[in-house]
Coordinates of C-alpha atoms and ligand atoms in Angstrom, one line a residue:
X18 CA -5.2 49.5 -10.3
X19 CA -8.3 51.3 -11.5
X20 CA -8.7 49.2 -14.7
X21 CA -11.8 47.4 -13.5
X22 CA -13.5 50.6 -12.4
X23 CA -12.9 52.3 -15.7
X24 CA -14.1 49.2 -17.6
X25 CA -17.2 49.0 -15.4
X26 CA -18.2 52.7 -16.2
X27 CA -17.7 52.1 -19.9
X28 CA -19.8 49.0 -19.8
X29 CA -22.6 50.8 -18.0
X30 CA -22.4 53.7 -20.4
X31 CA -22.8 51.2 -23.2
X32 CA -25.9 49.6 -21.6
X33 CA -27.4 53.0 -20.8
X34 CA -26.9 54.1 -24.4
X35 CA -28.5 50.9 -25.5
X36 CA -31.6 51.5 -23.4
X37 CA -31.8 54.9 -24.9
X38 CA -31.6 53.4 -28.4
X39 CA -28.4 55.2 -29.3
X40 CA -26.2 54.6 -32.3
X41 CA -25.1 50.9 -32.3
X42 CA -21.5 51.8 -33.3
X43 CA -21.1 54.1 -30.4
X44 CA -22.5 51.4 -28.1
X45 CA -20.1 48.8 -29.5
X46 CA -17.2 51.2 -29.1
X47 CA -17.8 51.5 -25.4
X48 CA -18.3 47.8 -25.0
X49 CA -15.1 47.0 -26.8
X50 CA -13.2 49.6 -24.8
X51 CA -14.6 48.1 -21.6
X52 CA -13.5 44.6 -22.7
X53 CA -10.0 45.6 -23.6
X54 CA -9.5 47.6 -20.5
X55 CA -10.6 44.8 -18.3
X56 CA -8.2 42.5 -20.1
X57 CA -5.2 44.8 -19.6
X58 CA -2.6 43.5 -17.2
X59 CA -0.9 46.9 -17.1
X60 CA -2.0 49.6 -14.8
X61 CA -4.2 52.0 -16.7
X62 CA -3.1 54.9 -14.6
X63 CA 0.4 54.1 -15.6
X64 CA -0.6 54.0 -19.3
X65 CA -2.4 57.4 -18.9
X66 CA 0.6 59.0 -17.3
X67 CA 2.8 57.9 -20.1
X68 CA 0.3 59.0 -22.7
X69 CA 0.0 55.4 -24.0
X70 CA -3.7 54.9 -23.7
X71 CA -4.1 54.6 -27.5
X72 CA -2.1 51.4 -27.3
X73 CA -5.2 49.8 -25.9
X74 CA -7.2 48.3 -28.8
X75 CA -10.3 50.4 -29.5
X76 CA -9.2 53.5 -27.6
X77 CA -9.0 56.6 -29.8
X78 CA -8.6 60.2 -28.7
X79 CA -12.1 60.6 -27.4
X80 CA -12.2 57.5 -25.3
X81 CA -8.6 58.3 -24.0
X82 CA -9.8 61.6 -22.7
X83 CA -12.8 59.9 -21.1
X84 CA -10.4 57.5 -19.4
X85 CA -8.4 60.4 -18.1
X86 CA -11.6 62.0 -16.8
X87 CA -12.5 58.9 -14.9
X88 CA -9.0 58.6 -13.4
X89 CA -9.1 62.2 -12.4
X90 CA -12.6 62.6 -11.2
X91 CA -13.7 59.0 -10.3
X92 CA -16.5 59.2 -12.7
X93 CA -17.6 60.4 -16.1
X94 CA -20.0 63.3 -16.8
X95 CA -21.6 61.4 -19.6
X96 CA -22.3 58.5 -17.3
X97 CA -23.8 60.7 -14.6
X98 CA -26.1 62.4 -17.1
X99 CA -27.2 59.1 -18.5
X100 CA -27.9 57.7 -15.1
X101 CA -30.3 60.6 -14.4
X102 CA -32.3 59.7 -17.4
X103 CA -32.8 56.1 -16.4
X104 CA -34.3 54.5 -13.3
X105 CA -31.9 52.9 -10.8
X106 CA -33.8 49.7 -10.6
X107 CA -33.3 49.2 -14.3
X108 CA -29.6 49.7 -13.9
X109 CA -29.5 46.8 -11.4
X110 CA -31.1 44.5 -14.0
X111 CA -28.2 45.2 -16.3
X112 CA -25.9 43.4 -13.9
X113 CA -27.6 40.1 -14.8
X114 CA -25.4 38.3 -17.4
X115 CA -27.4 37.6 -20.5
X116 CA -30.2 40.0 -19.9
X117 CA -29.8 42.7 -22.4
X118 CA -30.8 46.4 -22.0
X119 CA -33.8 46.2 -24.4
X120 CA -35.4 43.3 -22.6
X121 CA -34.6 44.7 -19.2
X122 CA -36.4 47.9 -20.2
X123 CA -39.5 46.1 -21.4
X124 CA -39.7 44.0 -18.2
X125 CA -39.3 47.1 -16.1
X126 CA -41.8 49.1 -17.9
X127 CA -44.6 46.6 -18.5
X128 CA -44.4 44.6 -15.2
X129 CA -43.0 47.3 -12.9
X130 CA -40.6 44.8 -11.5
X131 CA -37.9 46.5 -9.4
X132 CA -35.9 43.8 -7.6
X133 CA -33.9 40.7 -8.7
X134 CA -36.0 38.5 -6.4
X135 CA -39.2 39.7 -8.1
X136 CA -37.7 39.1 -11.5
X137 CA -36.7 35.6 -10.5
X138 CA -40.3 34.9 -9.3
X139 CA -41.8 36.4 -12.5
X140 CA -39.6 34.0 -14.5
X141 CA -40.7 31.0 -12.5
X142 CA -44.4 32.1 -12.8
X143 CA -43.9 32.5 -16.6
X144 CA -44.9 36.1 -16.6
X145 CA -41.8 37.0 -18.7
X146 CA -42.6 34.6 -21.5
X147 CA -45.8 36.5 -22.3
X148 CA -44.0 39.8 -23.0
X149 CA -43.4 40.9 -26.6
X150 CA -40.3 39.4 -28.1
X151 CA -39.7 37.0 -25.2
X152 CA -40.4 33.4 -24.5
X153 CA -39.6 30.5 -22.2
X154 CA -36.0 30.6 -23.5
X155 CA -35.8 34.2 -22.2
X156 CA -37.0 33.1 -18.8
X157 CA -34.4 30.3 -18.7
X158 CA -31.7 32.7 -19.7
X159 CA -32.6 35.2 -17.0
X160 CA -32.7 32.5 -14.3
X161 CA -29.3 31.3 -15.4
X162 CA -28.1 34.9 -15.4
X163 CA -29.3 35.4 -11.9
X164 CA -27.6 32.3 -10.8
X165 CA -24.3 33.4 -12.4
X166 CA -24.7 36.8 -10.8
X167 CA -25.1 35.3 -7.4
X168 CA -22.1 33.1 -7.9
X169 CA -20.1 36.0 -9.2
X170 CA -20.8 38.1 -6.1
X171 CA -19.1 35.5 -4.0
X172 CA -16.3 34.3 -6.2
X173 CA -13.8 35.8 -8.6
X174 CA -11.6 34.4 -11.3
X175 CA -8.3 33.2 -10.1
X176 CA -6.5 35.3 -12.7
X177 CA -7.9 38.4 -11.0
X178 CA -7.0 37.4 -7.5
X179 CA -3.7 35.7 -8.0
X180 CA -1.8 38.9 -8.8
X181 CA -3.3 40.6 -5.8
X182 CA -2.2 37.8 -3.5
X183 CA 1.3 37.9 -5.1
X184 CA 1.6 41.6 -4.6
X185 CA 0.6 41.2 -0.9
X186 CA 3.2 38.5 -0.4
X187 CA 5.9 40.8 -1.9
X188 CA 4.8 43.6 0.4
X189 CA 4.8 41.4 3.5
X190 CA 8.2 40.0 2.7
X191 CA 9.5 43.5 2.4
X192 CA 7.7 45.2 5.3
X193 CA 7.0 42.6 7.9
X194 CA 9.3 40.3 10.0
X195 CA 8.0 37.1 8.3
X196 CA 10.1 34.0 8.0
X197 CA 8.0 31.5 6.1
X198 CA 5.1 32.8 4.0
X199 CA 2.6 31.0 1.8
X200 CA -0.7 31.6 0.1
X201 CA -2.9 28.6 0.9
X202 CA -6.6 27.9 0.2
X203 CA -8.2 27.7 -3.3
X204 CA -5.4 29.9 -4.7
X205 CA -2.7 27.4 -3.9
X206 CA -4.9 24.7 -5.4
X207 CA -5.3 27.0 -8.5
X208 CA -9.0 26.6 -8.5
X209 CA -10.5 28.7 -11.3
X210 CA -12.5 30.9 -9.0
X211 CA -11.6 32.1 -5.5
X212 CA -13.6 33.4 -2.6
X213 CA -10.9 34.9 -0.4
X214 CA -7.1 35.0 0.1
X215 CA -5.7 32.8 2.9
X216 CA -2.1 33.7 3.9
X217 CA 0.0 31.8 6.4
X218 CA 3.3 33.1 7.9
X219 CA 5.7 32.2 10.7
X220 CA 7.3 35.0 12.6
X221 CA 9.1 35.7 15.9
X222 CA 7.1 39.0 16.1
X223 CA 3.5 38.4 15.2
X224 CA 2.5 41.8 16.5
X225 CA 4.6 43.6 14.0
X226 CA 3.4 41.3 11.2
X227 CA -0.2 42.2 11.9
X228 CA 0.7 45.9 12.2
X229 CA 2.3 45.8 8.8
X230 CA -0.6 43.8 7.3
X231 CA -3.3 46.3 8.3
X232 CA -1.1 49.1 7.0
X233 CA -1.0 47.5 3.5
X234 CA -2.0 50.2 1.0
X235 CA -4.7 48.0 -0.5
X236 CA -6.6 47.6 2.7
X237 CA -10.2 49.0 2.7
X238 CA -11.4 47.8 6.0
X239 CA -10.0 45.9 8.9
X240 CA -12.5 43.2 9.9
X241 CA -10.6 41.4 12.7
X242 CA -7.3 42.5 14.2
X243 CA -5.7 39.8 16.4
X244 CA -2.3 38.4 17.3
X245 CA -2.7 35.1 15.4
X246 CA -5.4 35.9 12.9
X247 CA -6.2 39.2 11.2
X248 CA -8.8 39.7 8.5
X249 CA -9.1 42.6 6.2
X250 CA -10.9 43.5 3.0
X251 CA -8.7 44.8 0.2
X252 CA -9.6 47.0 -2.6
X253 CA -11.8 45.1 -5.0
X254 CA -13.8 43.8 -2.1
X255 CA -11.8 40.7 -1.4
X256 CA -11.3 39.3 2.1
X257 CA -7.7 38.4 3.2
X258 CA -7.1 36.2 6.3
X259 CA -3.6 36.3 7.6
X260 CA -2.6 33.7 10.2
X261 CA 0.7 33.6 12.1
X262 CA 1.5 30.0 13.0
X263 CA 4.1 28.4 15.2
X264 CA 7.0 26.9 13.1
X265 CA 6.3 23.5 14.5
X266 CA 2.7 23.7 13.2
X267 CA 3.7 25.2 9.8
X268 CA 3.3 22.0 7.7
X269 CA 0.0 21.0 9.4
X270 CA -1.4 24.5 9.0
X271 CA -0.3 24.7 5.4
X272 CA -2.0 21.4 4.6
X273 CA -5.1 22.3 6.5
X274 CA -5.6 25.7 5.0
X275 CA -4.8 24.6 1.5
X276 CA -7.7 22.2 1.6
X277 CA -9.8 21.4 -0.1
X278 CA -12.1 20.6 2.8
X279 CA -13.2 17.3 1.1
X280 CA -9.5 16.3 0.8
X281 CA -8.8 17.3 4.4
X282 CA -11.6 15.2 5.6
X283 CA -10.2 12.1 3.8
X284 CA -6.8 12.7 5.3
X285 CA -8.2 13.1 8.8
X286 CA -10.2 9.8 8.3
X287 CA -7.0 8.0 7.3
X288 CA -5.4 9.4 10.4
X289 CA -8.2 8.2 12.6
X290 CA -7.8 4.7 11.1
X291 CA -4.2 4.8 12.4
X292 CA -5.0 6.2 15.8
X293 CA -3.8 9.7 14.8
X294 CA -5.4 13.1 15.2
X295 CA -4.6 15.4 12.3
X296 CA -5.5 19.1 12.4
X297 CA -4.2 22.5 11.7
X298 CA -1.9 22.3 14.7
X299 CA -0.1 19.1 13.9
X300 CA -0.3 15.3 13.9
X301 CA -1.0 13.8 17.3
X302 CA -1.0 10.3 18.9
X303 CA -2.9 10.9 22.1
X304 CA -1.4 14.0 23.5
X305 CA 1.9 13.5 21.9
X306 CA 2.8 15.6 18.9
X307 CA 4.4 13.4 16.3
X308 CA 4.7 15.8 13.4
X309 CA 3.5 18.9 11.7
X310 CA 6.5 21.0 11.0
X311 CA 6.7 20.0 7.3
X312 CA 3.7 19.5 5.0
X313 CA 5.1 16.1 3.8
X314 CA 4.7 14.8 7.4
X315 CA 0.9 15.1 7.2
X316 CA 0.9 12.8 4.2
X317 CA 3.6 10.4 5.4
X318 CA 1.8 10.0 8.7
X319 CA -1.0 8.3 6.7
X320 CA 1.4 6.4 4.4
X321 CA 1.0 8.7 1.4
X322 CA 3.5 10.6 -0.7
X323 CA 3.1 14.4 -0.8
X324 CA 0.2 15.3 -3.1
X325 CA 0.5 18.5 -5.3
X326 CA -2.1 21.1 -4.2
X327 CA -3.8 21.2 -7.6
X328 CA -4.9 17.6 -7.1
X329 CA -6.3 18.0 -3.6
X330 CA -10.0 17.9 -4.4
X331 CA -10.9 14.4 -3.3
X332 CA -11.2 13.4 -6.9
X333 CA -9.3 10.1 -6.6
X334 CA -5.9 11.6 -5.6
X335 CA -5.9 9.8 -2.3
X336 CA -6.4 6.5 -3.9
X337 CA -3.9 7.2 -6.6
X338 CA -1.3 8.2 -4.0
X339 CA -2.0 5.1 -2.0
X340 CA -1.5 2.9 -5.1
X341 CA 1.6 4.8 -6.2
X342 CA 0.0 6.1 -9.4
X343 CA -0.1 9.8 -8.8
X344 CA 0.6 11.5 -12.1
X345 CA 3.9 13.2 -12.5
X346 CA 2.3 16.6 -13.2
X347 CA 3.4 18.8 -16.0
X348 CA 5.6 21.5 -14.5
X349 CA 5.2 25.3 -15.0
X350 CA 8.8 25.2 -16.1
X351 CA 8.2 22.5 -18.7
X352 CA 6.4 25.0 -20.9
X353 CA 8.3 26.1 -24.0
X354 CA 5.6 27.8 -26.1
X355 CA 2.3 29.7 -26.3
X356 CA 0.0 28.2 -28.9
X357 CA -2.5 30.9 -29.5
X358 CA -1.6 34.6 -29.7
X359 CA -3.2 37.3 -31.9
X360 CA -1.2 39.9 -33.7
X361 CA -1.7 43.2 -35.4
X362 CA -2.7 41.3 -38.5
X363 CA -6.2 40.7 -36.9
X364 CA -7.6 42.2 -33.7
X365 CA -4.4 42.0 -31.6
X366 CA -2.2 45.0 -31.0
X367 CA 1.3 43.5 -31.1
X368 CA 3.7 43.2 -33.9
X369 CA 5.6 39.9 -34.5
X370 CA 8.7 41.4 -32.9
X371 CA 6.8 42.5 -29.8
X372 CA 5.2 39.0 -29.4
X373 CA 8.6 37.4 -29.7
X374 CA 10.2 39.8 -27.2
X375 CA 7.5 39.0 -24.6
X376 CA 7.9 35.3 -25.3
X377 CA 11.6 35.6 -24.6
X378 CA 11.0 37.5 -21.4
X379 CA 8.7 34.7 -20.3
X380 CA 11.3 32.1 -21.1
X381 CA 9.5 30.7 -24.1
X382 CA 11.1 29.5 -27.3
X383 CA 8.1 29.5 -29.6
X384 CA 4.8 31.2 -30.1
X385 CA 2.0 30.3 -32.6
X386 CA 0.5 33.5 -34.0
X387 CA -3.1 32.6 -34.7
X388 CA -5.2 35.4 -36.1
X389 CA -8.8 35.3 -37.0
X390 CA -10.1 34.0 -40.3
X391 CA -11.7 36.0 -43.1
X392 CA -15.3 35.8 -42.2
X393 CA -14.9 37.1 -38.6
X394 CA -15.0 40.7 -39.7
X395 CA -15.6 42.1 -36.2
X396 CA -12.3 40.7 -35.1
X397 CA -10.3 41.8 -38.1
X398 CA -10.3 38.4 -39.8
X399 CA -7.5 38.0 -42.4
X400 CA -8.3 37.9 -46.1
X401 CA -6.4 35.2 -48.0
X402 CA -4.0 37.8 -49.3
X403 CA -3.3 39.3 -45.9
X404 CA -2.8 35.8 -44.6
X405 CA -0.1 35.1 -47.2
X406 CA 1.6 38.4 -46.4
X407 CA 1.6 37.3 -42.8
X408 CA 3.1 33.9 -43.8
X409 CA 6.0 35.7 -45.5
X410 CA 6.5 38.0 -42.6
X411 CA 6.8 35.1 -40.2
X412 CA 9.2 33.2 -42.5
X413 CA 11.3 36.4 -42.7
X414 CA 11.1 36.8 -38.9
X415 CA 12.2 33.2 -38.3
X416 CA 15.2 33.6 -40.6
X417 CA 16.6 36.4 -38.4
X418 CA 15.4 35.2 -35.0
X419 CA 17.4 32.6 -33.1
X420 CA 16.0 32.4 -29.6
X421 CA 12.3 32.6 -30.3
X422 CA 10.5 31.1 -33.3
X423 CA 7.1 32.0 -34.5
X424 CA 4.6 29.5 -35.9
X425 CA 2.3 30.6 -38.7
X426 CA -1.1 29.8 -37.3
X427 CA -4.8 30.8 -37.7
X428 CA -7.8 30.6 -35.5
X429 CA -10.2 29.5 -38.2
X430 CA -13.9 30.1 -37.7
X431 CA -16.2 27.1 -37.8
X432 CA -19.2 28.2 -39.8
X433 CA -22.7 27.3 -38.8
X434 CA -22.8 24.2 -41.0
X435 CA -19.5 22.9 -39.6
X436 CA -17.4 24.0 -42.6
X437 CA -14.3 26.1 -42.2
X438 CA -13.7 29.8 -43.0
X439 CA -10.9 29.2 -45.5
X440 CA -10.8 26.8 -48.4
X441 CA -8.7 23.7 -48.1
X442 CA -5.9 24.9 -50.3
X443 CA -5.5 27.9 -48.0
X444 CA -5.7 25.8 -44.8
X445 CA -2.9 23.6 -46.2
X446 CA -0.6 26.6 -46.3
X447 CA -1.2 27.4 -42.6
X448 CA 1.2 25.5 -40.3
X449 CA -1.2 25.4 -37.3
X450 CA -4.9 25.5 -37.7
X451 CA -7.0 25.9 -34.6
X452 CA -10.7 25.8 -35.3
X453 CA -13.1 27.8 -33.2
X454 CA -16.8 28.5 -32.8
X455 CA -17.5 32.2 -32.5
X456 CA -21.1 32.4 -33.7
X457 CA -24.4 30.6 -33.2
X458 CA -24.0 30.0 -29.5
X459 CA -27.8 29.6 -29.2
X460 CA -27.9 26.6 -31.6
X461 CA -29.2 23.3 -30.2
X462 CA -26.7 20.9 -28.7
X463 CA -26.8 18.5 -31.7
X464 CA -25.8 21.3 -34.1
X465 CA -23.1 22.8 -32.0
X466 CA -21.6 19.4 -31.3
X467 CA -21.8 18.5 -35.0
X468 CA -19.9 21.7 -35.9
X469 CA -17.0 21.0 -33.4
X470 CA -16.9 17.3 -34.5
X471 CA -16.8 18.2 -38.2
X472 CA -14.0 20.6 -37.6
X473 CA -12.0 18.1 -35.6
X474 CA -12.4 15.5 -38.4
X475 CA -11.2 17.9 -41.0
X476 CA -7.8 16.6 -42.1
X477 CA -6.1 20.0 -42.0
X478 CA -7.3 21.0 -38.5
X479 CA -5.0 20.5 -35.5
X480 CA -7.0 21.6 -32.6
X481 CA -10.3 23.0 -31.3
X482 CA -10.0 26.4 -29.4
X483 CA -12.0 27.2 -26.3
X484 CA -14.3 24.2 -26.7
X485 CA -17.2 25.3 -24.6
X486 CA -17.2 29.1 -25.1
X487 CA -17.8 29.8 -21.5
X488 CA -16.7 33.0 -19.8
X489 CA -16.4 32.7 -16.0
X490 CA -19.1 34.6 -14.2
X491 CA -20.5 35.9 -17.5
X492 CA -21.4 33.3 -20.0
X493 CA -22.4 29.7 -19.5
X494 CA -20.8 27.1 -21.7
X495 CA -22.8 26.6 -24.9
X496 CA -24.7 23.4 -25.2
X497 CA -22.1 21.0 -26.5
X498 CA -21.5 17.3 -26.0
X499 CA -18.0 17.3 -24.6
X500 CA -17.8 13.5 -24.6
X501 CA -18.4 13.4 -28.3
X502 CA -15.9 16.2 -28.9
X503 CA -13.2 14.5 -26.8
X504 CA -13.8 11.1 -28.5
X505 CA -13.6 12.7 -31.9
X506 CA -10.3 14.4 -31.0
X507 CA -9.0 11.1 -29.7
X508 CA -10.0 9.2 -32.8
X509 CA -8.4 11.7 -35.1
X510 CA -5.3 12.5 -33.2
X511 CA -6.3 16.1 -32.7
X512 CA -5.6 18.4 -29.7
X513 CA -8.0 20.3 -27.5
X514 CA -7.1 23.7 -26.3
X515 CA -6.9 24.9 -22.8
X516 CA -7.5 28.6 -23.4
X517 CA -5.5 30.3 -20.7
X518 CA -7.2 33.7 -20.8
X519 CA -8.3 34.2 -17.2
X520 CA -12.0 34.4 -18.0
X521 CA -12.1 31.4 -20.2
X522 CA -10.0 28.5 -18.8
X523 CA -11.7 26.4 -21.4
X524 CA -11.3 23.4 -21.3
X525 CA -11.8 23.4 -17.5
X526 CA -10.0 21.1 -15.1
X527 CA -12.6 18.3 -15.3
X528 CA -12.9 18.3 -19.0
X529 CA -9.1 18.4 -19.3
X530 CA -8.8 15.3 -17.2
X531 CA -11.4 13.5 -19.4
X532 CA -9.5 14.5 -22.5
X533 CA -6.2 13.3 -21.0
X534 CA -7.8 10.0 -20.1
X535 CA -9.0 9.6 -23.6
X536 CA -5.5 10.1 -24.8
X537 CA -6.1 13.6 -26.3
X538 CA -3.2 16.0 -26.4
X539 CA -3.7 19.4 -24.7
X540 CA -2.6 22.6 -26.4
X541 CA -2.4 25.7 -24.1
X542 CA -2.9 29.1 -25.6
X543 CA -3.3 32.5 -24.0
X544 CA -5.4 33.9 -26.8
X545 CA -3.5 37.1 -26.0
X546 CA -4.7 40.2 -27.9
X547 CA -2.1 42.4 -26.3
X548 CA 1.3 41.0 -25.2
X549 CA 0.6 41.5 -21.5
X550 CA -2.0 38.8 -21.7
X551 CA 0.7 36.3 -22.6
X552 CA 1.4 36.4 -18.9
X553 CA -1.7 34.3 -18.3
X554 CA 0.0 31.1 -19.7
X555 CA 0.6 29.6 -16.2
X556 CA -3.1 29.7 -15.5
X557 CA -3.6 27.3 -18.4
X558 CA -0.8 25.1 -17.0
X559 CA -2.7 25.2 -13.7
X560 CA -5.8 23.8 -15.4
X561 CA -3.7 21.1 -17.0
X562 CA -2.2 20.2 -13.6
X563 CA -5.7 20.2 -12.1
X564 CA -6.6 17.9 -15.0
X565 CA -3.9 15.4 -14.0
X566 CA -1.8 16.1 -17.1
X567 CA 1.8 15.0 -17.3
X568 CA 4.5 16.5 -19.4
X569 CA 3.8 14.4 -22.5
X570 CA 0.1 15.2 -22.5
X571 CA 0.8 18.9 -23.1
X572 CA 2.1 20.0 -26.5
X573 CA 3.5 23.2 -25.1
X574 CA 6.2 21.2 -23.5
X575 CA 7.6 20.3 -26.9
X576 CA 10.5 22.1 -28.4
X577 CA 9.9 24.2 -31.5
X578 CA 11.2 21.3 -33.6
X579 CA 9.2 18.6 -31.8
X580 CA 6.0 20.7 -32.0
X581 CA 6.5 21.3 -35.8
X582 CA 7.0 17.6 -36.2
X583 CA 3.7 17.0 -34.4
X584 CA 1.9 19.5 -36.6
X585 CA 3.1 17.6 -39.7
X586 CA 2.3 14.2 -38.2
X587 CA -1.3 15.3 -37.6
X588 CA -1.7 15.9 -41.3
X589 CA -0.2 12.5 -42.1
X590 CA 3.0 14.0 -43.6
Ligands
DGT20 P1 -12.6 29.4 -1.4 O1 -14.0 29.2 -1.3 O2 -12.1 29.8 -2.7 O3 -12.1 30.3 -0.3 O4 -12.0 28.0 -1.1 P2 -11.0 27.5 0.0 O5 -10.7 26.1 -0.2 O6 -9.8 28.4 0.1 O7 -11.9 27.6 1.3 P3 -11.8 28.4 2.6 O8 -11.1 29.7 2.5 O9 -13.2 28.4 3.2 O10 -10.9 27.5 3.6 C1 -9.6 27.3 3.4 C2 -9.2 25.9 3.7 O11 -9.4 25.7 5.1 C3 -10.1 24.9 3.0 O12 -9.6 24.7 1.7 C4 -10.0 23.7 3.9 C5 -9.8 24.3 5.3 N1 -11.1 24.3 6.0 C6 -12.0 25.3 6.1 N2 -13.0 24.8 6.8 C7 -12.8 23.6 7.1 C8 -13.6 22.5 7.8 O13 -14.7 22.8 8.3 N3 -13.0 21.3 7.9 C9 -11.8 21.0 7.3 N4 -11.3 19.8 7.4 N5 -11.1 21.9 6.7 C10 -11.6 23.2 6.5
CA21 CA1 -10.0 30.6 0.6

């Protein structure tokens, strides 16, 4: 898929135009296009072939023809011309999250800095703070951006890598003589970011497996080509290690390569206490193999029940397993609804029918359609009259739809003083009110926290959306006291969202666990702006599982009726 490549070029065009001081609307159009293309789960080439590019939000005739140009030529004339006007070094600075084109240009022109290392030093020596329009805050932001950039180079969001891993598994099952096959490592644990793809297989013919593997169409470079281990780099620059293991070692290898390393070390220590050696080849007493064919054997050898991969981080799961108090994790199949989807009414692209169709295909029985509120003009926020129209349309839809029900919701902006973006009498009409912060990210912690707390205390609010505002690899969480937020939610019987969009996963795993422990209910929403993004729901479930959530902790496991009852209960009705 060329989606990322196209998005990247558009994003760079936007930055270059910004450096040149071009028309802000034009710049915004490229940025928005980049965002929406990146968020697509469909193959953009496929859309282009079917002449469906205009289905992507923000893509008109002009941008559609530019997308086609990129797909046909690999680049864009406009981009190449802009690059000639602007120095290369400056382009590199634009990769740093949080460092905008204007500031990058001033730094480049006044200090003559040309490398990221020099820029880092200049920040630490407070040379940046002295430049016009900048200060110590700018230096902090740049340093944070450099840190994020370095992390980003090594790790990618799970939601980007998981489909690649799944595609490879399908390919290997079809083209290689594999018997067992599993993706291990951080992907199996569903960690939010991933360094590489670890695949294990058993086979009677390892040689053919490796031949098929290196012939995988996504392979860019073969790094190691062996009988038991082969490593390649696939298209977006991700390494894949494929290991063929003996069936009698399968369970031991699966446990070992699933990790985490910290968890493995604990298991190995427990083994040592029992006079056992546990490694990727099996479980041994002296030279005698006593197990390793099945993964459960690794755990039972040290008197533990099998531990779900999402918990294997040495965050107390070993102790919990020993004491028989492992959570019975919420299952991917327990999920009945998606609690946060945007429609055509605001900045989404889907009609109510399209949303319901996708939900049905995903095996869901309800979806909350939560569009933006009136003040959020950039995101097509709904006026009160549009909101009431939508309410009617949803009621009408529900009258004729049996299998999938829609819930009339709104993602209501929390204004900078903590008040909400609709008056109370309007909020009372909305069945699910999710409050969210979309502005003022730079406010001090006390103020941001106060806004979230005030919203959660509001009697008509049900939940807080994407509580920290972070974007993986792009934007740090804003300064917010999560403990205060969790406590307020707990005291007021309100839910916190796990936003399942692959760049958000917000709450994250650790915050989710804190919320669960405080008795706060979790509400998972994909925040889909196009129906394809509804497919990200399992990523949110993965976060819930990594946060030790059980079925009853997660409101999405409720039936439509039960969920509606909960919505009413929150408002004391
Ligand atoms: P990442 O960074 O996203 O690739 O995370 P992982 O957990 O997939 O890490 P990776 O690919 O380096 O290694 C895969 C698994 O192999 C890891 O989760 C645990 C196991 N492993 C790797 N190195 C060691 C080690 O030195 N000791 C032990 N006990 N296990 C290891
Ligand atoms: Ca890995």
